[in-house]
PDB file of C-alpha atoms in Angstrom:
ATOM      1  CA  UNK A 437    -151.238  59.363 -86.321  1.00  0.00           C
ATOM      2  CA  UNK A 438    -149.094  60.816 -83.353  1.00  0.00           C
ATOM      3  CA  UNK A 439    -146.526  58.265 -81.782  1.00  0.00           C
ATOM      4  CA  UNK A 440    -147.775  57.044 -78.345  1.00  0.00           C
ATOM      5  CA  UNK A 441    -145.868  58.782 -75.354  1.00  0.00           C
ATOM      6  CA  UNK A 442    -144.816  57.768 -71.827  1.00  0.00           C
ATOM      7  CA  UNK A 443    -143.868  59.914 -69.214  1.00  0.00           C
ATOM      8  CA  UNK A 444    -140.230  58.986 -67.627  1.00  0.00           C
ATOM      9  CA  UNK A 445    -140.539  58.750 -63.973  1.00  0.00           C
ATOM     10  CA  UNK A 446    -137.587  59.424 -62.476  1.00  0.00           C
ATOM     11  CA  UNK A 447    -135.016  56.582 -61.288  1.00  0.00           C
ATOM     12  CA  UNK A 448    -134.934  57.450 -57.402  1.00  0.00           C
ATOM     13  CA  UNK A 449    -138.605  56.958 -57.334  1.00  0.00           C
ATOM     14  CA  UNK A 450    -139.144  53.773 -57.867  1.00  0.00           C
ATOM     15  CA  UNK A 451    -136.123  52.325 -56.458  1.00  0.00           C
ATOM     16  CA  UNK A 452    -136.274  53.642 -52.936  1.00  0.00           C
ATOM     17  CA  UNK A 453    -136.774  51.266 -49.905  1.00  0.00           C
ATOM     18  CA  UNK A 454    -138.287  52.349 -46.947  1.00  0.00           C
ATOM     19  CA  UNK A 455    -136.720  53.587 -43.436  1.00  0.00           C
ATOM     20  CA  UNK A 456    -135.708  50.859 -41.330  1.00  0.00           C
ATOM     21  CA  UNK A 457    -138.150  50.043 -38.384  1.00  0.00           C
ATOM     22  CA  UNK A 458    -136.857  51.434 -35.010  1.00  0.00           C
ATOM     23  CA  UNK A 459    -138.062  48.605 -32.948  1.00  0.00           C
ATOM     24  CA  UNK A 460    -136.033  46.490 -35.440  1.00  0.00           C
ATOM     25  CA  UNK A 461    -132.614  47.341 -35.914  1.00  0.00           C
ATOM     26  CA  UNK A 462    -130.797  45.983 -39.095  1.00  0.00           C
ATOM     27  CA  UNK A 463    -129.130  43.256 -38.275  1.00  0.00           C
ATOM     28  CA  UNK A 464    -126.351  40.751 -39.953  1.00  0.00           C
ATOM     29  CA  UNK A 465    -125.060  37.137 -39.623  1.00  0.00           C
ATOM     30  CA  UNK A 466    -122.601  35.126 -41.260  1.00  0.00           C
ATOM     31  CA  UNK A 467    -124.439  32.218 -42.063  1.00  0.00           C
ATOM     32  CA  UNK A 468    -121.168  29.702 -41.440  1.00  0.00           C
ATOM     33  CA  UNK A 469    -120.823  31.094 -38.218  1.00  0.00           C
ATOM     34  CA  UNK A 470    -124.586  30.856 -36.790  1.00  0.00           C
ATOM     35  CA  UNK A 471    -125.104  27.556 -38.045  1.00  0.00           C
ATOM     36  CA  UNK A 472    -121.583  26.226 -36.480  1.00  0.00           C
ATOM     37  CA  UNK A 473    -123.038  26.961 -33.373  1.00  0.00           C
ATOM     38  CA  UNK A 474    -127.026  26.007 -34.036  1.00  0.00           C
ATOM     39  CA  UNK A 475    -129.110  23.933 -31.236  1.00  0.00           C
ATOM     40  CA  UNK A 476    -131.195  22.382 -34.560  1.00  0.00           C
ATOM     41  CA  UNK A 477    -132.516  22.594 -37.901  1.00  0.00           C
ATOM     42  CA  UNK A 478    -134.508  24.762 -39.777  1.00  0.00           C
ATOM     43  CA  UNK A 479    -133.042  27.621 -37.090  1.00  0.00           C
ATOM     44  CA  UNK A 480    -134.329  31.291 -37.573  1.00  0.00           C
ATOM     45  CA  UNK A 481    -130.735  33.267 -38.533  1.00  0.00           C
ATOM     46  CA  UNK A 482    -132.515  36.664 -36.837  1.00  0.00           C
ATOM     47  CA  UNK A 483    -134.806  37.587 -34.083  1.00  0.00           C
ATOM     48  CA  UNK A 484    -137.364  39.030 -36.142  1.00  0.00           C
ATOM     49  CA  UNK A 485    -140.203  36.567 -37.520  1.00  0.00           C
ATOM     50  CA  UNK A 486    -143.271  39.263 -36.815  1.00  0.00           C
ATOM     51  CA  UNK A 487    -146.366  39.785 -39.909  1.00  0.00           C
ATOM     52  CA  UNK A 488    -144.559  40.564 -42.869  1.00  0.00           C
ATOM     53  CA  UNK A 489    -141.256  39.488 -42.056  1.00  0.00           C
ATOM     54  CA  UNK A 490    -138.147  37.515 -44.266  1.00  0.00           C
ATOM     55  CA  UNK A 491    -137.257  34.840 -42.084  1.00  0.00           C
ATOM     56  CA  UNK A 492    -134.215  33.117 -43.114  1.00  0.00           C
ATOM     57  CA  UNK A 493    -133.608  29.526 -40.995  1.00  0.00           C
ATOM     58  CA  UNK A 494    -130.210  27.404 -41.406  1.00  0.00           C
ATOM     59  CA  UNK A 495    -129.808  23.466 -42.021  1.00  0.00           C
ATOM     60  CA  UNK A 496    -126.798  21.475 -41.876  1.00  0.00           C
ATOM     61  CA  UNK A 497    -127.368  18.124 -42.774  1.00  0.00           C
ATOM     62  CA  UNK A 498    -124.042  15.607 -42.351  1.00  0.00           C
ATOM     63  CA  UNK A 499    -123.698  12.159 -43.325  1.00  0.00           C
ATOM     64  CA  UNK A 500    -121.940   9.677 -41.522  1.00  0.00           C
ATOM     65  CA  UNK A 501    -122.418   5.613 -40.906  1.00  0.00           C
ATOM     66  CA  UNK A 502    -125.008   6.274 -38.153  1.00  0.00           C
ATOM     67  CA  UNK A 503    -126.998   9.158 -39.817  1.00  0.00           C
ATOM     68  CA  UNK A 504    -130.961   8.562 -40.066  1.00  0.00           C
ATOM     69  CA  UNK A 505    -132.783  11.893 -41.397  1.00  0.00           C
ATOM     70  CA  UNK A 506    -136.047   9.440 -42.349  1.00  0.00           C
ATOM     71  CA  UNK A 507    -138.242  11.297 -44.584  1.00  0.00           C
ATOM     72  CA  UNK A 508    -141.559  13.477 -44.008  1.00  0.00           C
ATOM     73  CA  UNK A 509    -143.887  16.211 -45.889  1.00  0.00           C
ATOM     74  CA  UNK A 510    -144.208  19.480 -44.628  1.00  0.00           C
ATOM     75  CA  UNK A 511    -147.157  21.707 -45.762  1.00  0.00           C
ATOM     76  CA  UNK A 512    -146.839  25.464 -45.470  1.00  0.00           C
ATOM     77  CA  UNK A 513    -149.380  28.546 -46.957  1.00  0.00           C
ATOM     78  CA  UNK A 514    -146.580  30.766 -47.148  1.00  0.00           C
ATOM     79  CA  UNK A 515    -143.949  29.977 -49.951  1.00  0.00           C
ATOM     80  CA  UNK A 516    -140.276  28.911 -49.101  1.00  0.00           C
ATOM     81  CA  UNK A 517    -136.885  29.556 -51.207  1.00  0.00           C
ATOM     82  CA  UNK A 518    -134.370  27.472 -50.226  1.00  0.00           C
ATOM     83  CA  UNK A 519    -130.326  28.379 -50.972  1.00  0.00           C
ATOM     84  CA  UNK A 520    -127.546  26.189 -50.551  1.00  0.00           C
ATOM     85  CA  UNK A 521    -124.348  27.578 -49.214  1.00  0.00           C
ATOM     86  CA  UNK A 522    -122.031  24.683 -49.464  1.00  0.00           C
ATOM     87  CA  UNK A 523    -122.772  20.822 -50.119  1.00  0.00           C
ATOM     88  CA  UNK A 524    -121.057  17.831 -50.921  1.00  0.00           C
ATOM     89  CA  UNK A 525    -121.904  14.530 -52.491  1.00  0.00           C
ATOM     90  CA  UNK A 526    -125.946  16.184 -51.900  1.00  0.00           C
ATOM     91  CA  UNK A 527    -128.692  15.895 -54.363  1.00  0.00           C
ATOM     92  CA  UNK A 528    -128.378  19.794 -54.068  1.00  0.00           C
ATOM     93  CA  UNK A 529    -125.623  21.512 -55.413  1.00  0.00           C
ATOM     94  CA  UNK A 530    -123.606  24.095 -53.732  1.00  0.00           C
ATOM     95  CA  UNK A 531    -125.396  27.875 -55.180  1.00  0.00           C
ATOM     96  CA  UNK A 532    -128.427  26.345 -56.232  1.00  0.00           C
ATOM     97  CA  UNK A 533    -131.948  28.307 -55.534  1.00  0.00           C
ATOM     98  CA  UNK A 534    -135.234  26.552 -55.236  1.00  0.00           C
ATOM     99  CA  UNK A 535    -138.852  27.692 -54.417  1.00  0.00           C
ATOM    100  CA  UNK A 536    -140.620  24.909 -52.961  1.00  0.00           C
ATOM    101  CA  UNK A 537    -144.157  24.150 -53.472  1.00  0.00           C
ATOM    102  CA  UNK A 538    -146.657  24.347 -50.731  1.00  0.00           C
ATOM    103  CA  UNK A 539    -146.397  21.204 -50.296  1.00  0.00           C
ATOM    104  CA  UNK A 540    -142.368  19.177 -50.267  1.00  0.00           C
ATOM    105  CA  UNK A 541    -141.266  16.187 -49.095  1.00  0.00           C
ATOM    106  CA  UNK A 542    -137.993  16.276 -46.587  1.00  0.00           C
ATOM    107  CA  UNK A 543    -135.162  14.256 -45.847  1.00  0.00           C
ATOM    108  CA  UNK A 544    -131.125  14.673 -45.603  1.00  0.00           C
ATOM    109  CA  UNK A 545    -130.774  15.580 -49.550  1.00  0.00           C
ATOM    110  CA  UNK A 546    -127.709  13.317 -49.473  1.00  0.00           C
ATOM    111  CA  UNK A 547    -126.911  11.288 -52.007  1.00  0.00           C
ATOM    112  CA  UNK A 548    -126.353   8.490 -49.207  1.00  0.00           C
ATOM    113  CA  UNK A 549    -126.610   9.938 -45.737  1.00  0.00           C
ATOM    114  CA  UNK A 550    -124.273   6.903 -44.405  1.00  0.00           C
ATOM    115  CA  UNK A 551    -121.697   8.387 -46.542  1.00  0.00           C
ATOM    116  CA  UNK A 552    -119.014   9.884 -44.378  1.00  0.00           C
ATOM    117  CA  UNK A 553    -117.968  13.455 -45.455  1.00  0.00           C
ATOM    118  CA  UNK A 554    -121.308  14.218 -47.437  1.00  0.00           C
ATOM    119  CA  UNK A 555    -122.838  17.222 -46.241  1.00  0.00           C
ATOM    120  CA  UNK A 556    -125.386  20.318 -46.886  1.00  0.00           C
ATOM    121  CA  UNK A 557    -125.647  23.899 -45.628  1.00  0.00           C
ATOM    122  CA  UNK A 558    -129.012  25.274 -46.770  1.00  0.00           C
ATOM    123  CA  UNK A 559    -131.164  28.609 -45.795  1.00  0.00           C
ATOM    124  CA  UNK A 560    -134.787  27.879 -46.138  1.00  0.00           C
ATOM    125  CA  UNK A 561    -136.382  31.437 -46.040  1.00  0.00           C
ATOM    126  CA  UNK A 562    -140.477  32.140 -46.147  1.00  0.00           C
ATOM    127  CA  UNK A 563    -142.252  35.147 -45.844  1.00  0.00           C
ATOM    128  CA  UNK A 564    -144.227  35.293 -43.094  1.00  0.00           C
ATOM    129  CA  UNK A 565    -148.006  35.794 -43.782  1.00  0.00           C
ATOM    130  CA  UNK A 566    -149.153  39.582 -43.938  1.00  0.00           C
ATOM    131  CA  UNK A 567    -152.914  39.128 -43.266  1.00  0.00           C
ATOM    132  CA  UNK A 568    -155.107  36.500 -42.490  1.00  0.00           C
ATOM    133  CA  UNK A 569    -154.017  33.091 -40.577  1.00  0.00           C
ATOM    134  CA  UNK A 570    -150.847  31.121 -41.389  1.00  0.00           C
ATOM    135  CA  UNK A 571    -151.268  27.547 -41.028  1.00  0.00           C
ATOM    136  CA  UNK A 572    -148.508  24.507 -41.558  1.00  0.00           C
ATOM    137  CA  UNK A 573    -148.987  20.958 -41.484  1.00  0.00           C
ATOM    138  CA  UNK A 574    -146.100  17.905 -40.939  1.00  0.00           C
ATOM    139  CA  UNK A 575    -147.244  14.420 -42.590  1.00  0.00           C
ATOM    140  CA  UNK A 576    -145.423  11.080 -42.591  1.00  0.00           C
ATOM    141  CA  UNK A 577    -146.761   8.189 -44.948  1.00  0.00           C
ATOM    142  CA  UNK A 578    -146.199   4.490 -44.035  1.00  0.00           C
ATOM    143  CA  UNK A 579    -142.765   2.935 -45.244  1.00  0.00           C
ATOM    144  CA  UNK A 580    -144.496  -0.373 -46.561  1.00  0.00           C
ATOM    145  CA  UNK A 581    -147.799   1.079 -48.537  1.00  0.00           C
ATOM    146  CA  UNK A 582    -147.591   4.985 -48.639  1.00  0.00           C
ATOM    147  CA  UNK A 583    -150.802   5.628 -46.953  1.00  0.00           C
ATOM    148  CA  UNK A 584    -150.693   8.767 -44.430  1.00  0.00           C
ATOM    149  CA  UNK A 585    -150.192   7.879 -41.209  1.00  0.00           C
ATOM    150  CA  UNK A 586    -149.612  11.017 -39.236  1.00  0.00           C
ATOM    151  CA  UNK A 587    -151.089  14.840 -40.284  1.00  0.00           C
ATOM    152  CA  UNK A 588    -150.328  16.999 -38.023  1.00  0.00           C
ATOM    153  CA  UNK A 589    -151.277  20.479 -38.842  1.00  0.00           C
ATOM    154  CA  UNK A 590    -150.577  23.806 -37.018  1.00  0.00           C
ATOM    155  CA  UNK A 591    -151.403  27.452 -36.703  1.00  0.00           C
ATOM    156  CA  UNK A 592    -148.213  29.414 -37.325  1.00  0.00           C
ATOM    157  CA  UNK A 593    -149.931  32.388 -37.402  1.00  0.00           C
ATOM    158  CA  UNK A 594    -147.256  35.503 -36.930  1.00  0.00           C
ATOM    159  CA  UNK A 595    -146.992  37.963 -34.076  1.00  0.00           C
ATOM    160  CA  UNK A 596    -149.150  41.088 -35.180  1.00  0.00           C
ATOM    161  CA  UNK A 597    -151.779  39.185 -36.535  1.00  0.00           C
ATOM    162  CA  UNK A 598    -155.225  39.044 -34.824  1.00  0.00           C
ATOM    163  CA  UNK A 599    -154.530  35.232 -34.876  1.00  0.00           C
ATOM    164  CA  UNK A 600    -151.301  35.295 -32.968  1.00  0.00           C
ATOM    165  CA  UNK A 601    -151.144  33.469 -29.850  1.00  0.00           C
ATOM    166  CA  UNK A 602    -147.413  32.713 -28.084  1.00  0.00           C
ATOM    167  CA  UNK A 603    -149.238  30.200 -25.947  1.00  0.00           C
ATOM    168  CA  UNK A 604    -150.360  28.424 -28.461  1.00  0.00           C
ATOM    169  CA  UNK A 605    -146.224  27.235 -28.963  1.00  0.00           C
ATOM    170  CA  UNK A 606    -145.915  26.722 -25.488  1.00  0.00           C
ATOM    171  CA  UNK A 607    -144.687  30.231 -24.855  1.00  0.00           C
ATOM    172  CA  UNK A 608    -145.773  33.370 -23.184  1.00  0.00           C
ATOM    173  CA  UNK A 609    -146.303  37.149 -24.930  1.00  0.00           C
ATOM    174  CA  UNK A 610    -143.329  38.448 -22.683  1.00  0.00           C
ATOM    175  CA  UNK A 611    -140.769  35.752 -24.245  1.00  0.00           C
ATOM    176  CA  UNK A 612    -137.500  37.269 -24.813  1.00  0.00           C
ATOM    177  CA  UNK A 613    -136.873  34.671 -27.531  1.00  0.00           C
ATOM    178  CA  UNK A 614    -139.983  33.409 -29.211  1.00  0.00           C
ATOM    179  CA  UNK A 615    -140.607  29.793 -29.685  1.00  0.00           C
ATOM    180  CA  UNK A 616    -140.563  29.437 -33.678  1.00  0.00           C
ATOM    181  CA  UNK A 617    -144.072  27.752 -34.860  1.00  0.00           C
ATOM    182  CA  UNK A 618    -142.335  25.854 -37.028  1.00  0.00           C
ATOM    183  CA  UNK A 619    -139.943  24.434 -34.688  1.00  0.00           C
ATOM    184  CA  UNK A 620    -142.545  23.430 -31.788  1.00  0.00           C
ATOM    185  CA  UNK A 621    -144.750  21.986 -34.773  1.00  0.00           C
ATOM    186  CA  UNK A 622    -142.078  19.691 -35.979  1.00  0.00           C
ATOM    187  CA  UNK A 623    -141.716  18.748 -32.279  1.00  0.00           C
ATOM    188  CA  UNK A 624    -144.765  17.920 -31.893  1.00  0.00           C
ATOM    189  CA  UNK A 625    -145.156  15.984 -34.808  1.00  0.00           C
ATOM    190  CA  UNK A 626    -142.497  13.983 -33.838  1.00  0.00           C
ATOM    191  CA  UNK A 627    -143.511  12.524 -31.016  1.00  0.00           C
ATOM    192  CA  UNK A 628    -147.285  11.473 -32.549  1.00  0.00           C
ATOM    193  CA  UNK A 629    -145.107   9.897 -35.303  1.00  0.00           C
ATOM    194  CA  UNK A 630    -143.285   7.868 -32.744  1.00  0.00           C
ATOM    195  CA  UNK A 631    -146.233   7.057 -30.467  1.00  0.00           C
ATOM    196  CA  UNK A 632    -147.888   3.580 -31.040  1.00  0.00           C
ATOM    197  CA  UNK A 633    -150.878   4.800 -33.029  1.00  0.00           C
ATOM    198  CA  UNK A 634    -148.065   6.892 -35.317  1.00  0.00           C
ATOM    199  CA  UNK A 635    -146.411   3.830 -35.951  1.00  0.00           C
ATOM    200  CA  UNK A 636    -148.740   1.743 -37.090  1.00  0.00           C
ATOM    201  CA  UNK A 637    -150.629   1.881 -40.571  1.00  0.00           C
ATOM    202  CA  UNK A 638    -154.565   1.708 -40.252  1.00  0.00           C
ATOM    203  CA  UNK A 639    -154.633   0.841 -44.046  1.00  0.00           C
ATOM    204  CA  UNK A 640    -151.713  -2.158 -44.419  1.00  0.00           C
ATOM    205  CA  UNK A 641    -150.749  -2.756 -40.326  1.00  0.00           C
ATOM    206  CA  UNK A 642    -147.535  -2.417 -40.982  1.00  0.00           C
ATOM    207  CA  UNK A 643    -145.585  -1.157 -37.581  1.00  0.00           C
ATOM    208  CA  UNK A 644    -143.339   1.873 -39.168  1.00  0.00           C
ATOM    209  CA  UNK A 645    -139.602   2.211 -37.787  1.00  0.00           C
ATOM    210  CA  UNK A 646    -139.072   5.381 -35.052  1.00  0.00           C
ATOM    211  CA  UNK A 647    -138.726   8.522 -36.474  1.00  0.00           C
ATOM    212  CA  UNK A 648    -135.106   9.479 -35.537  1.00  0.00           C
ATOM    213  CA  UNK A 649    -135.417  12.832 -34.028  1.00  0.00           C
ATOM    214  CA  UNK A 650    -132.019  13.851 -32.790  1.00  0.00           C
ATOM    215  CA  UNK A 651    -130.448  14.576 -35.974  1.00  0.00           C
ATOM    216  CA  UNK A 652    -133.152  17.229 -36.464  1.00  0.00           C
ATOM    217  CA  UNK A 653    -132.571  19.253 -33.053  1.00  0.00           C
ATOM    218  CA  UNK A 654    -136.500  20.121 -32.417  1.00  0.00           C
ATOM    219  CA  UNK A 655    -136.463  19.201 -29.179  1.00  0.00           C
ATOM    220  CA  UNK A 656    -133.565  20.265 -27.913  1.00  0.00           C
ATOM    221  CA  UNK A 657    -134.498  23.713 -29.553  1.00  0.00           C
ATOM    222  CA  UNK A 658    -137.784  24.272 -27.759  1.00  0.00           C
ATOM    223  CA  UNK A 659    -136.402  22.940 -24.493  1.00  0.00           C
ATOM    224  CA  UNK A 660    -133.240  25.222 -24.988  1.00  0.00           C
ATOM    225  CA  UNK A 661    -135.308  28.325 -25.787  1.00  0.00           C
ATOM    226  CA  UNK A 662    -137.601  27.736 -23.011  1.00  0.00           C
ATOM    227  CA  UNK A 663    -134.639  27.637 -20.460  1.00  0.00           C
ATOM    228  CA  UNK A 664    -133.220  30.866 -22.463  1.00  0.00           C
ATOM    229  CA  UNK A 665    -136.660  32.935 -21.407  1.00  0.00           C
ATOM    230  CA  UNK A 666    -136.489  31.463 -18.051  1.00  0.00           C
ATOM    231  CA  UNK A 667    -133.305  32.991 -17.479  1.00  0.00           C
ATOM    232  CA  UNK A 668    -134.310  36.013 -18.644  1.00  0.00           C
ATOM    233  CA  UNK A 669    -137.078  36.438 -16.060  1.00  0.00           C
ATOM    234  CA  UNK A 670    -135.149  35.373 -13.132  1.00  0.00           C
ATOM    235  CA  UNK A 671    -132.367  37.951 -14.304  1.00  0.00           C
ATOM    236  CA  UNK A 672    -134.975  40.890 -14.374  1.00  0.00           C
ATOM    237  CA  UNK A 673    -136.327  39.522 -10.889  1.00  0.00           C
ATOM    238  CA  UNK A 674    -132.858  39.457  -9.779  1.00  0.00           C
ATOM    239  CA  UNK A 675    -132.499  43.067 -10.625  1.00  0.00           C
ATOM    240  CA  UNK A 676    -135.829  44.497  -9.150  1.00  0.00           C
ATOM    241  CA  UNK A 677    -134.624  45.500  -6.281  1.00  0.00           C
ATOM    242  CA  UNK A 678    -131.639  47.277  -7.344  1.00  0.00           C
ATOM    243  CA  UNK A 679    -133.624  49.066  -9.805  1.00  0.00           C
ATOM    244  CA  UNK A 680    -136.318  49.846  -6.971  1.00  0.00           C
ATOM    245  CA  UNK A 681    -133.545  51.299  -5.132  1.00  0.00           C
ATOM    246  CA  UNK A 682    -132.482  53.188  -7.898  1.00  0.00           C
ATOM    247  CA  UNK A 683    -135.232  55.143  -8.525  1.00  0.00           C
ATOM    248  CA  UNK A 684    -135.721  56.128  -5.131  1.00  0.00           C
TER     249      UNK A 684
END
């Protein structure tokens, strides 16, 4: 009986990765550096989170006597590796990788948030869907009995996707900066979580504590990035007539 034979394909191949997209330029970031200077968490580290995409998003959570992260599920369809650059006196040690499940539970990852000095630099990064709808969801369960008290899902549905819809994030298809679903969703959920009816537990009554938002920069984010576009628009109205000019 003859011996079985493969054919050797040749290295170059199978290892080659494609041309880079023109209307996307390779970019880099120092991750220290961009998060130093972040509005928020969970913050996109590049401008490109289109169908198909690697977004990478920095966290830095810090402890100190006054810190309140409060806790919260988040439910995505697209998975999520998450990579700590640095930490100290965190449940999540400095170098180490972790794929999340769909569905994770969030909070500081401190050992004791009030702890002064105790911090975590993280990049959460999740593939953005390539087909279909992508869809996320925020839930917060009641602090006495652990019943659900808030769900608030999401479509997160990428740009160049028949799905995709900037408005739907409070934004507009000529954004400079796109709002990040993610971001606006968290928002969002926020303030239902903090309303009376997200307070309150239909199952025990219980009246939950606020949900301490500013450590978490949502707001601030969406507000900021809004302002950003607007700025844009009044500097290309701004220019109009120069450019009209111009051409003449």
């Amino acid at each position: 009986m003859s011996e079985p034979t493969t054919e050797s394909v040749p290295l170059e191949e199978t290892q080659q990765i494609s041309p880079a997209d023109p209307d996307r330029e390779p970019l880099k970031t120092n991750v220290f550096e961009h998060m130093a200077r972040s509005a928020g968490q969970l913050m996109p580290l590049f401008p490109y989170d289109h169908a198909g995409a690697i977004v990478p998003c920095g966290a830095v959570l810090i402890g100190s006597p006054d810190a309140d992260y409060g806790h919260f599920f988040h439910w995505n369809t697209v998975n999520e590796v998450v990579v700590v650059y640095g930490a100290h006196r965190s449940v999540m040690a400095t170098g180490q990788i972790m794929a999340t499940q769909n569905l994770h539970g969030v909070n500081s990852y401190l050992r004791d948030e009030k702890e002064e000095g105790a911090y975590g630099l993280m990049v959460v990064t999740q593939h953005q869907a390539e087909e279909g709808d992508q869809s996320e969801a925020m839930i917060a369960r009641c602090q006495e009995c652990k019943a659900e008290i808030v769900r608030h899902e999401y479509d997160a549905t990428p740009a160049g996707l028949p799905g995709y819809d900037a408005t739907r994030h409070g934004g507009a298809d000529d954004d400079r900066v796109s709002q990040f679903p993610t971001t606006v969703g968290s928002s969002r959920f926020a303030d239902i979580r903090n309303s009376d009816a997200g307070r309150t537990c239909k199952e025990c009554g219980h009246v939950n504590n606020p949900f301490t938002t500013a450590p978490w920069g949502w707001h601030r984010t969406v507000t900021q990035t809004t302002a950003v576009n607007a700025a844009y628009r009044a500097l290309q109205e701004a220019g109009q007539p120069a450019l009209q000019e111009v051409s003449r």
